[in-house]
């Protein structure tokens, strides 16, 4: 995939994992992760507990190794690279945070509706 797409995927993972971790866990630690994708150095700041950090690092590894030039959604991938357990856990995080984000967007819309 293109580097821009890769960065985008990384940012999405970061956002979703951080929302989930903040709600569910404590003892988050700030970490800086350096990734090398297609000879470009990508720096990413994370604020996650050790457990979530391990999970997101797994996802980063999988993304780094993703062979698709045009990446499908992982859910629709013909040969998924995640191990089943990891996939389930990541899916849970994404679903939870997706719902949270969806809800807060709706709340914002409603607030705007009643703003004078
Ligand atoms: Zn966590």
Coordinates of C-alpha atoms and ligand atoms in Angstrom, one line a residue:
X1 CA 0.0 0.0 0.0
X2 CA 1.1 3.6 -0.4
X3 CA 2.9 5.2 2.5
X4 CA 0.1 7.7 3.0
X5 CA -2.4 4.9 3.3
X6 CA -0.1 3.1 5.7
X7 CA 0.2 6.2 7.9
X8 CA -3.6 6.6 7.9
X9 CA -4.1 3.0 9.0
X10 CA -1.6 3.5 11.8
X11 CA -3.3 6.7 13.0
X12 CA -6.7 4.9 13.0
X13 CA -5.3 2.1 15.1
X14 CA -3.7 4.5 17.5
X15 CA -6.9 6.5 17.9
X16 CA -9.1 3.5 18.4
X17 CA -6.8 1.8 20.8
X18 CA -6.3 4.9 22.9
X19 CA -10.0 5.4 23.3
X20 CA -10.5 1.8 24.4
X21 CA -7.5 1.8 26.7
X22 CA -8.5 5.0 28.4
X23 CA -12.0 3.7 29.2
X24 CA -11.0 0.2 30.2
X25 CA -7.5 0.3 31.7
X26 CA -5.2 2.4 33.8
X27 CA -1.5 2.8 34.0
X28 CA -1.0 4.1 30.5
X29 CA 2.5 5.0 29.6
X30 CA 3.7 7.4 26.9
X31 CA 5.8 5.6 24.3
X32 CA 7.3 6.7 21.0
X33 CA 7.3 4.0 18.3
X34 CA 9.5 4.2 15.3
X35 CA 8.3 2.4 12.2
X36 CA 10.2 2.1 8.9
X37 CA 7.9 1.7 6.0
X38 CA 9.2 1.7 2.4
X39 CA 12.3 3.5 3.6
X40 CA 10.4 6.2 5.3
X41 CA 10.7 6.7 9.1
X42 CA 7.4 7.1 10.7
X43 CA 7.3 8.3 14.3
X44 CA 4.2 7.6 16.4
X45 CA 3.3 8.7 19.9
X46 CA 1.3 6.2 21.9
X47 CA -0.4 6.5 25.3
X48 CA -1.4 2.9 26.2
X49 CA -1.1 0.4 29.0
X50 CA 1.5 -2.4 28.5
X51 CA -1.2 -4.9 27.3
X52 CA -2.7 -2.6 24.7
X53 CA 0.8 -1.6 23.6
X54 CA 1.6 -5.3 22.9
X55 CA -1.6 -5.6 20.9
X56 CA -1.1 -2.5 18.8
X57 CA 2.5 -3.5 18.1
X58 CA 1.2 -6.8 16.8
X59 CA -1.2 -4.9 14.5
X60 CA 1.7 -2.6 13.3
X61 CA 3.8 -5.7 12.5
X62 CA 0.9 -7.1 10.4
X63 CA 0.4 -3.9 8.6
X64 CA 4.1 -3.6 7.9
X65 CA 4.0 -7.1 6.4
X66 CA 0.8 -6.6 4.5
X67 CA 1.5 -7.7 0.9
X68 CA -1.5 -5.9 -0.7
X69 CA -0.6 -3.0 -3.0
X70 CA -4.2 -1.9 -2.6
X71 CA -5.1 -3.0 0.8
X72 CA -8.6 -4.4 1.3
X73 CA -10.3 -3.9 4.7
X74 CA -8.8 -6.6 6.9
X75 CA -12.3 -8.0 7.4
X76 CA -12.6 -8.6 3.7
X77 CA -9.1 -9.9 3.1
X78 CA -8.9 -13.2 1.1
X79 CA -5.9 -14.4 3.2
X80 CA -6.1 -12.8 6.6
X81 CA -2.7 -12.6 8.4
X82 CA -4.0 -12.2 12.0
X83 CA -4.1 -15.1 14.3
X84 CA -7.6 -15.8 15.4
X85 CA -7.2 -14.8 19.0
X86 CA -5.5 -11.5 18.1
X87 CA -8.0 -10.8 15.4
X88 CA -10.9 -11.2 17.9
X89 CA -9.2 -8.9 20.4
X90 CA -8.4 -6.2 17.9
X91 CA -11.9 -6.4 16.4
X92 CA -13.3 -5.9 19.9
X93 CA -11.2 -2.8 20.4
X94 CA -12.2 -1.4 17.0
X95 CA -15.9 -2.1 17.6
X96 CA -15.9 -0.6 21.0
X97 CA -14.2 2.6 20.0
X98 CA -16.1 2.9 16.7
X99 CA -19.3 2.9 18.7
X100 CA -17.9 5.5 21.1
X101 CA -16.8 7.7 18.3
X102 CA -20.2 7.3 16.5
X103 CA -22.0 8.1 19.7
X104 CA -20.0 11.3 20.4
X105 CA -20.5 12.4 16.9
X106 CA -24.2 12.0 17.2
X107 CA -24.2 13.9 20.6
X108 CA -22.3 16.7 18.9
X109 CA -24.9 16.9 16.1
X110 CA -27.7 17.0 18.6
X111 CA -26.0 19.7 20.6
X112 CA -25.4 21.8 17.5
X113 CA -29.1 21.3 16.6
X114 CA -30.1 23.0 19.8
X115 CA -27.4 25.7 19.9
X116 CA -28.7 29.2 19.4
Ligands
LIG1 ZN1 -5.1 -0.8 27.8

